Amino acid sequence: MSFNSLKLKGKVDIPGDKSISHRAIMLSSIANGKNIVRNFLSGEDCLSTIECFKKMGIQVEKCRKNEMVIHGMGLKGLKKPTQNLDVGNSGTTIRLIMGILSGQNFESTLIGDNSIAKRPMKRVTDPLRLMGAKISGKEDANFTPITIDGGNLKGIDYKMPIASAQVKSSMILASLYANSPTKIIEKNKSRNHTEIMLKSFGADIDVSGNEIYVKPAQHLYSEDIYVPGDISSAAFFIAGASILDGSELLIKNVGLNETRTGILDVLKDMGGNFEILNKKYVCGELMGDILVKHSNLNSTTIDSKLIPRLIDEIPIIAVMATQAEGTTIIKDAKELKVKESNRISSVVSNLKKMGADIEELDDGMIIEGPTKLKGCNVESFSDHRIAMSFSIASLLASGNTNIDNTNCVDISFPRFYDILKEITY
Ligand code: S3P
């Protein structure tokens, strides 16, 4: 069922993947030699990562549009920063860099914006301390500012209590600097870009099922990197084209790493109409084009097994579920409470205002569909993915929808509104 008249049509190129862009800067900085990163995401979060490494003596130049050249200084080549390292709004920057800083022979302090100041860091502090890292900060180093006095790490065996690629990656990066191997066990597999890129840089890292083994490294050798389009950014258009009657959209060059494609599994289960074309591997990452057409969707259930594969897409999946026939249940998603905003309450409060039939759960939400959404004032909560999700919702809604502070989309998708305008008819 569809109530609207707007549709998405045409062809879009999706900007580079945020997670891979961060890792490209970090790993290239601690590798030996010059490296080119193509299709780099020049969003604010990734620029925060660049600024942190520049403060540690790494030279980074923009050579062409979306192309960065990084002059790596080797595993021990970073310099003690003379100022605090400011991660801005970026959870990936702070958590991954904590692993690298734990292995350095200097002290450094990490700070960030008001949202970062509320996000928990103990999940990283705890395992890094078990490896021997000396970390201090607010509330036993759960919150910024966080100071790390690096050096003398040992390998450990660690069973991850939460599914988090940021925690896993932080530990993997620290393991490169340890004096013995590390084993990390995940309950549900999270995104594995760190593992893929490190392997191509020559690190001794092995993955068997949900277990990751990392040996201490002597050197990393950088390889030029092409960053695939971000499926988490494509998600807004995938969902939009699925729920807006008459839509047909070709989304080009999207990363299709299976640790990230939960949204496609969900859409398939909901009866979505899409095809994957031109699949290929680039720099160890699968990518391809996605052709999406409108379809009448049915409800679905999303739980712990799927959550890490679509954690950032839940806000837009919730919008999609308001248009699906039946009861959609999203559970085991407590992690949403500690994202850039509390994404359970951000989504539920906005969708309620728009007239959706939605119930908030402690670990997710229940959505009854389909409902006609109505335009009103909603809040972005300064959260990029909330702003973009409700921009898509506004295309469905009757009347006008106003969203406050939509500039926050610059965190992950600076041209979002330009592109959306180009494909909306
Ligand atoms: C990311 C991992 C996820 C995701 C975030 C990016 C990464 O966070 O939500 O946007 O690049 O490793 P968690 O590790 O907290 O699940």
Short mmCIF file of C-alpha atoms and ligand atoms in Angstrom, two decimals:
data_model
loop_
_atom_site.label_atom_id
_atom_site.label_comp_id
_atom_site.label_asym_id
_atom_site.label_seq_id
_atom_site.Cartn_x
_atom_site.Cartn_y
_atom_site.Cartn_z
CA MET A 1 0.00 0.00 0.00
CA SER A 2 1.25 3.50 -0.74
CA PHE A 3 -0.30 6.90 0.08
CA ASN A 4 2.08 9.33 -1.56
CA SER A 5 2.74 10.89 -4.92
CA LEU A 6 6.53 11.55 -4.82
CA LYS A 7 8.93 8.95 -6.18
CA LEU A 8 12.69 8.34 -6.50
CA LYS A 9 13.95 7.83 -10.04
CA GLY A 10 17.28 7.70 -11.87
CA LYS A 11 20.83 6.79 -10.96
CA VAL A 12 22.92 7.73 -7.91
CA ASP A 13 26.55 7.37 -6.96
CA ILE A 14 27.01 6.78 -3.26
CA PRO A 15 29.92 8.44 -1.41
CA GLY A 16 32.66 6.30 0.11
CA ASP A 17 32.09 4.04 3.10
CA LYS A 18 32.63 5.81 6.42
CA SER A 19 34.00 2.78 8.29
CA ILE A 20 36.45 1.91 5.51
CA SER A 21 37.55 5.54 5.07
CA HIS A 22 38.45 5.79 8.78
CA ARG A 23 40.41 2.56 8.63
CA ALA A 24 42.17 3.62 5.42
CA ILE A 25 43.56 6.73 7.15
CA MET A 26 44.49 4.93 10.35
CA LEU A 27 46.19 1.92 8.80
CA SER A 28 47.97 3.96 6.12
CA SER A 29 49.34 6.27 8.85
CA ILE A 30 50.97 3.38 10.73
CA ALA A 31 52.12 1.57 7.57
CA ASN A 32 55.40 2.19 5.77
CA GLY A 33 55.36 4.52 2.78
CA LYS A 34 53.00 6.62 0.71
CA ASN A 35 49.49 5.47 0.03
CA ILE A 36 46.56 6.74 -2.07
CA VAL A 37 42.98 6.38 -0.86
CA ARG A 38 40.41 6.81 -3.63
CA ASN A 39 36.70 7.54 -3.20
CA PHE A 40 37.51 8.64 0.38
CA LEU A 41 34.49 9.95 2.30
CA SER A 42 35.16 13.61 3.07
CA GLY A 43 32.50 13.64 5.81
CA GLU A 44 33.18 15.38 9.10
CA ASP A 45 33.84 12.15 11.03
CA CYS A 46 36.58 10.98 8.64
CA LEU A 47 38.08 14.48 8.57
CA SER A 48 38.33 14.25 12.39
CA THR A 49 40.39 11.08 11.96
CA ILE A 50 42.72 12.89 9.53
CA GLU A 51 43.14 15.81 11.97
CA CYS A 52 44.09 13.45 14.80
CA PHE A 53 46.81 11.79 12.71
CA LYS A 54 48.07 15.14 11.43
CA LYS A 55 48.57 16.14 15.08
CA MET A 56 50.78 13.06 15.41
CA GLY A 57 52.99 14.12 12.51
CA ILE A 58 51.30 12.33 9.62
CA GLN A 59 51.22 14.21 6.33
CA VAL A 60 47.88 13.89 4.53
CA GLU A 61 47.18 15.68 1.24
CA LYS A 62 44.07 15.89 -0.85
CA CYS A 63 45.25 15.37 -4.43
CA ARG A 64 41.98 15.15 -6.38
CA LYS A 65 38.32 15.11 -5.48
CA ASN A 66 37.83 12.40 -2.85
CA GLU A 67 41.44 11.28 -3.16
CA MET A 68 43.83 11.42 -0.21
CA VAL A 69 47.55 10.75 -0.11
CA ILE A 70 48.84 9.56 3.25
CA HIS A 71 52.52 9.42 4.11
CA GLY A 72 52.73 6.51 6.54
CA MET A 73 55.46 6.61 9.18
CA GLY A 74 55.41 2.97 10.30
CA LEU A 75 53.98 1.29 13.39
CA LYS A 76 56.20 3.30 15.77
CA GLY A 77 56.45 6.45 13.67
CA LEU A 78 53.67 8.55 15.22
CA LYS A 79 54.85 11.61 17.20
CA LYS A 80 53.58 12.65 20.62
CA PRO A 81 50.88 15.26 19.91
CA THR A 82 51.40 18.70 21.44
CA GLN A 83 47.63 19.25 21.77
CA ASN A 84 44.65 17.09 22.72
CA LEU A 85 43.37 14.86 19.91
CA ASP A 86 39.83 16.02 19.06
CA VAL A 87 37.62 13.27 17.60
CA GLY A 88 34.62 15.60 17.10
CA ASN A 89 31.41 13.53 16.83
CA SER A 90 33.14 10.32 15.78
CA GLY A 91 32.77 7.16 17.88
CA THR A 92 34.78 5.16 15.36
CA THR A 93 37.70 7.59 15.55
CA ILE A 94 37.95 7.57 19.34
CA ARG A 95 37.47 3.85 19.86
CA LEU A 96 39.83 2.68 17.12
CA ILE A 97 42.49 5.27 17.88
CA MET A 98 42.49 4.18 21.54
CA GLY A 99 43.85 0.83 20.36
CA ILE A 100 46.63 2.48 18.35
CA LEU A 101 47.52 4.96 21.12
CA SER A 102 47.76 2.10 23.63
CA GLY A 103 50.72 0.81 21.64
CA GLN A 104 52.66 4.10 21.39
CA ASN A 105 55.56 5.21 23.58
CA PHE A 106 53.91 8.48 24.54
CA GLU A 107 51.00 9.94 26.45
CA SER A 108 48.05 11.51 24.64
CA THR A 109 44.58 12.80 25.52
CA LEU A 110 41.38 12.35 23.52
CA ILE A 111 38.48 14.78 23.56
CA GLY A 112 35.29 15.15 21.48
CA ASP A 113 31.99 17.01 21.16
CA ASN A 114 28.98 16.97 23.53
CA SER A 115 27.59 13.77 21.99
CA ILE A 116 30.92 11.91 22.30
CA ALA A 117 31.15 13.06 25.94
CA LYS A 118 28.02 10.97 26.68
CA ARG A 119 29.07 7.82 24.83
CA PRO A 120 30.55 4.90 26.81
CA MET A 121 34.24 4.09 26.33
CA LYS A 122 34.63 1.44 29.07
CA ARG A 123 33.82 -1.20 26.46
CA VAL A 124 37.21 -0.31 24.91
CA THR A 125 39.05 0.75 28.08
CA ASP A 126 38.38 -2.61 29.80
CA PRO A 127 39.90 -4.98 27.20
CA LEU A 128 42.77 -2.58 26.47
CA ARG A 129 43.57 -2.47 30.20
CA LEU A 130 43.59 -6.28 30.24
CA MET A 131 46.26 -6.01 27.52
CA GLY A 132 48.27 -3.74 29.85
CA ALA A 133 47.23 -0.29 28.61
CA LYS A 134 47.33 2.59 31.08
CA ILE A 135 44.12 4.57 30.50
CA SER A 136 42.59 7.24 32.72
CA GLY A 137 39.61 9.54 32.33
CA LYS A 138 36.22 10.58 33.59
CA GLU A 139 34.33 7.89 35.57
CA ASP A 140 37.16 5.36 35.37
CA ALA A 141 37.84 6.25 31.73
CA ASN A 142 34.27 5.60 30.57
CA PHE A 143 33.95 9.15 29.23
CA THR A 144 36.11 11.80 27.59
CA PRO A 145 38.56 13.34 28.17
CA ILE A 146 40.56 10.11 28.10
CA THR A 147 44.33 9.95 28.57
CA ILE A 148 46.39 7.01 27.35
CA ASP A 149 49.94 6.36 28.45
CA GLY A 150 50.95 3.87 25.77
CA GLY A 151 53.39 0.94 25.64
CA ASN A 152 54.09 -2.59 26.94
CA LEU A 153 51.05 -4.48 25.75
CA LYS A 154 50.51 -8.22 25.98
CA GLY A 155 48.21 -10.43 23.91
CA ILE A 156 45.05 -11.81 25.54
CA ASP A 157 42.14 -14.13 24.80
CA TYR A 158 38.96 -12.04 24.86
CA LYS A 159 35.34 -13.06 24.49
CA MET A 160 33.43 -9.95 23.43
CA PRO A 161 30.51 -9.20 25.78
CA ILE A 162 28.84 -6.94 23.17
CA ALA A 163 28.73 -7.05 19.38
CA SER A 164 30.84 -4.05 18.38
CA ALA A 165 33.17 -3.65 15.43
CA GLN A 166 34.66 -0.58 17.11
CA VAL A 167 35.69 -2.56 20.20
CA LYS A 168 36.93 -5.48 18.10
CA SER A 169 38.93 -3.17 15.82
CA SER A 170 40.44 -1.26 18.73
CA MET A 171 41.70 -4.55 20.18
CA ILE A 172 43.00 -5.77 16.82
CA LEU A 173 44.98 -2.54 16.39
CA ALA A 174 46.41 -2.78 19.92
CA SER A 175 47.31 -6.44 19.24
CA LEU A 176 49.71 -5.34 16.50
CA TYR A 177 51.79 -3.70 19.26
CA ALA A 178 51.56 -6.55 21.84
CA ASN A 179 54.38 -8.95 22.72
CA SER A 180 52.24 -12.07 22.19
CA PRO A 181 49.26 -13.10 20.02
CA THR A 182 45.67 -12.10 20.75
CA LYS A 183 42.51 -14.09 20.22
CA ILE A 184 39.14 -12.29 20.01
CA ILE A 185 35.86 -14.19 20.00
CA GLU A 186 32.66 -12.56 18.76
CA LYS A 187 29.17 -13.90 19.53
CA ASN A 188 27.69 -12.38 16.40
CA LYS A 189 30.00 -11.29 13.63
CA SER A 190 30.34 -7.51 13.24
CA ARG A 191 31.77 -5.59 10.28
CA ASN A 192 35.18 -6.96 9.33
CA HIS A 193 36.81 -4.11 7.36
CA THR A 194 39.75 -3.88 9.78
CA GLU A 195 40.55 -7.56 9.32
CA ILE A 196 40.33 -7.33 5.49
CA MET A 197 42.47 -4.20 5.19
CA LEU A 198 45.09 -5.35 7.70
CA LYS A 199 45.52 -8.63 5.87
CA SER A 200 46.13 -6.77 2.61
CA PHE A 201 48.71 -4.62 4.46
CA GLY A 202 50.61 -7.80 5.35
CA ALA A 203 49.55 -8.26 9.00
CA ASP A 204 49.47 -11.77 10.41
CA ILE A 205 45.74 -11.98 11.09
CA ASP A 206 43.56 -15.06 10.72
CA VAL A 207 39.83 -15.40 10.98
CA SER A 208 38.07 -18.68 11.60
CA GLY A 209 34.32 -18.41 12.04
CA ASN A 210 33.78 -15.88 14.81
CA GLU A 211 37.37 -16.09 16.12
CA ILE A 212 40.11 -13.67 15.16
CA TYR A 213 43.82 -14.33 15.80
CA VAL A 214 46.28 -11.45 15.56
CA LYS A 215 50.05 -11.78 15.85
CA PRO A 216 52.25 -8.82 16.83
CA ALA A 217 53.49 -6.97 13.72
CA GLN A 218 56.93 -5.66 12.76
CA HIS A 219 55.77 -3.62 9.77
CA LEU A 220 52.64 -2.91 7.74
CA TYR A 221 53.00 -2.30 4.01
CA SER A 222 50.34 -0.01 2.61
CA GLU A 223 48.42 -0.69 -0.55
CA ASP A 224 46.42 1.88 -2.49
CA ILE A 225 42.80 1.64 -1.43
CA TYR A 226 39.54 2.18 -3.32
CA VAL A 227 36.69 2.79 -0.87
CA PRO A 228 33.34 1.33 -2.00
CA GLY A 229 30.14 3.38 -1.60
CA ASP A 230 28.64 3.25 1.87
CA ILE A 231 25.68 0.86 2.13
CA SER A 232 24.63 2.74 5.28
CA SER A 233 24.22 5.88 3.12
CA ALA A 234 22.65 3.92 0.24
CA ALA A 235 20.13 2.58 2.79
CA PHE A 236 18.14 5.84 2.74
CA PHE A 237 17.62 5.57 -1.00
CA ILE A 238 17.05 1.80 -0.91
CA ALA A 239 14.27 2.34 1.64
CA GLY A 240 12.93 5.44 -0.11
CA ALA A 241 12.65 3.71 -3.48
CA SER A 242 11.01 0.67 -1.84
CA ILE A 243 8.23 2.64 -0.16
CA LEU A 244 7.55 5.48 -2.64
CA ASP A 245 5.12 4.26 -5.29
CA GLY A 246 6.47 4.39 -8.87
CA SER A 247 10.14 4.53 -7.81
CA GLU A 248 12.95 2.89 -9.75
CA LEU A 249 16.49 3.73 -8.70
CA LEU A 250 19.91 2.42 -9.68
CA ILE A 251 22.37 2.86 -6.80
CA LYS A 252 25.92 2.50 -8.11
CA ASN A 253 29.13 1.15 -6.53
CA VAL A 254 27.80 0.12 -3.15
CA GLY A 255 29.87 -1.94 -0.69
CA LEU A 256 28.26 -5.37 -0.32
CA ASN A 257 30.45 -6.92 2.38
CA GLU A 258 28.15 -9.49 3.96
CA THR A 259 28.79 -8.12 7.47
CA ARG A 260 26.97 -4.97 6.28
CA THR A 261 24.13 -6.22 4.07
CA GLY A 262 21.54 -6.98 6.77
CA ILE A 263 19.25 -4.33 5.27
CA LEU A 264 19.11 -6.26 1.99
CA ASP A 265 18.20 -9.48 3.84
CA VAL A 266 15.47 -7.60 5.68
CA LEU A 267 14.13 -6.00 2.51
CA LYS A 268 14.04 -9.39 0.81
CA ASP A 269 12.13 -10.82 3.76
CA MET A 270 9.68 -7.89 3.57
CA GLY A 271 8.97 -8.66 -0.10
CA GLY A 272 11.14 -5.84 -1.52
CA ASN A 273 11.89 -5.62 -5.22
CA PHE A 274 15.63 -5.25 -5.86
CA GLU A 275 18.46 -6.77 -7.87
CA ILE A 276 22.23 -6.73 -7.41
CA LEU A 277 24.22 -6.06 -10.59
CA ASN A 278 27.89 -5.87 -11.58
CA LYS A 279 29.28 -7.58 -8.50
CA LYS A 280 33.08 -7.38 -8.15
CA TYR A 281 35.80 -7.47 -5.50
CA VAL A 282 37.90 -4.33 -5.05
CA CYS A 283 40.66 -4.28 -2.41
CA GLY A 284 39.15 -7.37 -0.79
CA GLU A 285 35.68 -5.80 -0.45
CA LEU A 286 32.66 -6.94 -2.49
CA MET A 287 30.81 -4.14 -4.26
CA GLY A 288 28.09 -3.77 -6.88
CA ASP A 289 25.05 -1.80 -8.07
CA ILE A 290 21.60 -2.13 -6.53
CA LEU A 291 18.50 -1.64 -8.67
CA VAL A 292 15.51 -0.97 -6.40
CA LYS A 293 11.87 -0.64 -7.37
CA HIS A 294 8.82 0.18 -5.30
CA SER A 295 6.93 -2.78 -3.84
CA ASN A 296 4.21 -3.52 -1.35
CA LEU A 297 6.06 -4.58 1.78
CA ASN A 298 5.09 -6.94 4.56
CA SER A 299 6.30 -6.86 8.17
CA THR A 300 9.41 -8.58 9.55
CA THR A 301 11.21 -9.46 12.78
CA ILE A 302 14.80 -8.37 13.42
CA ASP A 303 16.78 -9.83 16.33
CA SER A 304 20.32 -10.34 17.70
CA LYS A 305 21.71 -12.37 14.79
CA LEU A 306 20.94 -9.62 12.29
CA ILE A 307 21.49 -6.54 14.47
CA PRO A 308 25.29 -6.11 13.97
CA ARG A 309 24.78 -6.39 10.19
CA LEU A 310 22.33 -3.47 10.09
CA ILE A 311 22.86 -1.54 13.32
CA ASP A 312 23.12 1.87 11.59
CA GLU A 313 20.16 1.18 9.29
CA ILE A 314 17.53 0.59 12.00
CA PRO A 315 16.15 4.17 11.94
CA ILE A 316 15.41 3.98 8.20
CA ILE A 317 14.17 0.37 8.50
CA ALA A 318 11.70 1.64 11.12
CA VAL A 319 10.46 4.26 8.65
CA MET A 320 10.08 1.51 6.02
CA ALA A 321 8.16 -0.67 8.51
CA THR A 322 5.48 2.04 8.93
CA GLN A 323 4.54 1.31 5.29
CA ALA A 324 4.60 -2.51 5.63
CA GLU A 325 1.50 -4.62 6.19
CA GLY A 326 1.54 -6.20 9.67
CA THR A 327 3.62 -6.07 12.86
CA THR A 328 7.35 -5.41 12.58
CA ILE A 329 9.38 -6.25 15.68
CA ILE A 330 12.90 -4.92 16.20
CA LYS A 331 14.52 -6.35 19.34
CA ASP A 332 17.97 -7.05 20.91
CA ALA A 333 19.00 -3.56 19.76
CA LYS A 334 19.92 -1.90 23.09
CA GLU A 335 23.12 -0.64 21.42
CA LEU A 336 20.96 1.93 19.63
CA LYS A 337 20.69 3.82 22.93
CA VAL A 338 24.41 4.73 22.85
CA LYS A 339 24.74 5.93 19.26
CA GLU A 340 24.99 9.60 18.19
CA SER A 341 21.58 9.96 19.88
CA ASN A 342 19.42 7.43 21.70
CA ARG A 343 18.12 6.08 18.41
CA ILE A 344 15.29 4.05 19.99
CA SER A 345 13.71 7.13 21.56
CA SER A 346 14.65 9.45 18.63
CA VAL A 347 12.89 7.18 16.12
CA VAL A 348 9.89 6.36 18.30
CA SER A 349 9.19 9.97 19.34
CA ASN A 350 9.46 11.30 15.77
CA LEU A 351 7.40 8.52 14.21
CA LYS A 352 4.71 8.90 16.91
CA LYS A 353 4.49 12.61 16.09
CA MET A 354 4.03 11.69 12.42
CA GLY A 355 1.12 9.42 13.30
CA ALA A 356 2.79 6.00 13.12
CA ASP A 357 1.54 3.14 15.27
CA ILE A 358 4.76 2.42 17.19
CA GLU A 359 5.62 1.14 20.66
CA GLU A 360 8.97 1.73 22.35
CA LEU A 361 10.71 -1.30 23.87
CA ASP A 362 13.74 -1.27 26.14
CA ASP A 363 15.73 -2.96 23.35
CA GLY A 364 13.89 -1.91 20.21
CA MET A 365 10.39 -1.13 18.94
CA ILE A 366 7.18 -2.64 17.57
CA ILE A 367 5.62 -1.03 14.51
CA GLU A 368 2.16 -1.71 13.17
CA GLY A 369 1.65 -0.87 9.51
CA PRO A 370 0.76 0.49 7.13
CA THR A 371 -0.04 4.00 8.34
CA LYS A 372 -0.28 7.30 6.52
CA LEU A 373 2.41 9.56 7.94
CA LYS A 374 1.58 13.21 8.44
CA GLY A 375 4.01 16.11 8.19
CA CYS A 376 4.93 17.93 11.42
CA ASN A 377 8.00 19.29 13.27
CA VAL A 378 10.46 16.50 14.06
CA GLU A 379 13.91 16.59 15.66
CA SER A 380 17.18 15.37 14.23
CA PHE A 381 18.68 15.20 17.75
CA SER A 382 21.82 16.39 15.87
CA ASP A 383 22.12 12.78 14.68
CA HIS A 384 22.94 12.45 10.97
CA ARG A 385 21.11 9.15 10.47
CA ILE A 386 17.96 10.46 12.20
CA ALA A 387 17.99 13.58 9.98
CA MET A 388 18.30 11.47 6.80
CA SER A 389 15.72 8.86 7.90
CA PHE A 390 13.11 11.56 8.56
CA SER A 391 13.93 13.33 5.31
CA ILE A 392 12.84 10.13 3.57
CA ALA A 393 9.80 9.87 5.88
CA SER A 394 8.88 13.45 4.92
CA LEU A 395 8.60 12.43 1.25
CA LEU A 396 5.87 9.98 2.25
CA ALA A 397 4.05 12.29 4.59
CA SER A 398 1.08 14.50 3.84
CA GLY A 399 1.81 18.20 4.40
CA ASN A 400 5.12 19.71 5.42
CA THR A 401 7.71 18.15 7.67
CA ASN A 402 10.33 20.37 9.35
CA ILE A 403 13.49 18.81 10.70
CA ASP A 404 15.80 20.87 12.92
CA ASN A 405 19.59 21.00 12.42
CA THR A 406 19.85 18.98 9.23
CA ASN A 407 23.48 20.17 8.83
CA CYS A 408 24.45 17.12 10.87
CA VAL A 409 24.15 15.02 7.66
CA ASP A 410 27.67 16.35 6.91
CA ILE A 411 28.97 13.79 9.43
CA SER A 412 28.51 10.92 6.97
CA PHE A 413 26.85 12.21 3.77
CA PRO A 414 27.60 15.86 2.93
CA ARG A 415 25.75 15.84 -0.44
CA PHE A 416 22.68 13.97 0.81
CA TYR A 417 20.18 16.77 0.13
CA ASP A 418 21.64 17.65 -3.30
CA ILE A 419 21.39 14.02 -4.41
CA LEU A 420 17.93 13.54 -2.93
CA LYS A 421 16.71 16.60 -4.84
CA GLU A 422 18.16 15.26 -8.10
CA ILE A 423 16.26 11.95 -7.84
CA THR A 424 12.94 13.07 -6.34
CA TYR A 425 10.08 13.51 -8.83
C1 S3P B 1 31.38 1.17 13.18
C2 S3P B 1 30.77 0.23 13.99
C3 S3P B 1 29.42 0.37 14.53
C4 S3P B 1 28.62 1.42 13.78
C5 S3P B 1 29.39 2.67 13.54
C6 S3P B 1 30.65 2.38 12.74
C7 S3P B 1 32.76 0.96 12.71
O1 S3P B 1 29.49 0.76 15.89
O2 S3P B 1 27.43 1.72 14.50
O3 S3P B 1 28.62 3.62 12.85
O4 S3P B 1 33.20 1.66 11.79
O5 S3P B 1 33.42 0.08 13.27
P1 S3P B 1 29.65 -0.32 17.08
O6 S3P B 1 30.96 -0.95 16.99
O7 S3P B 1 29.50 0.49 18.33
O8 S3P B 1 28.50 -1.29 16.89
#
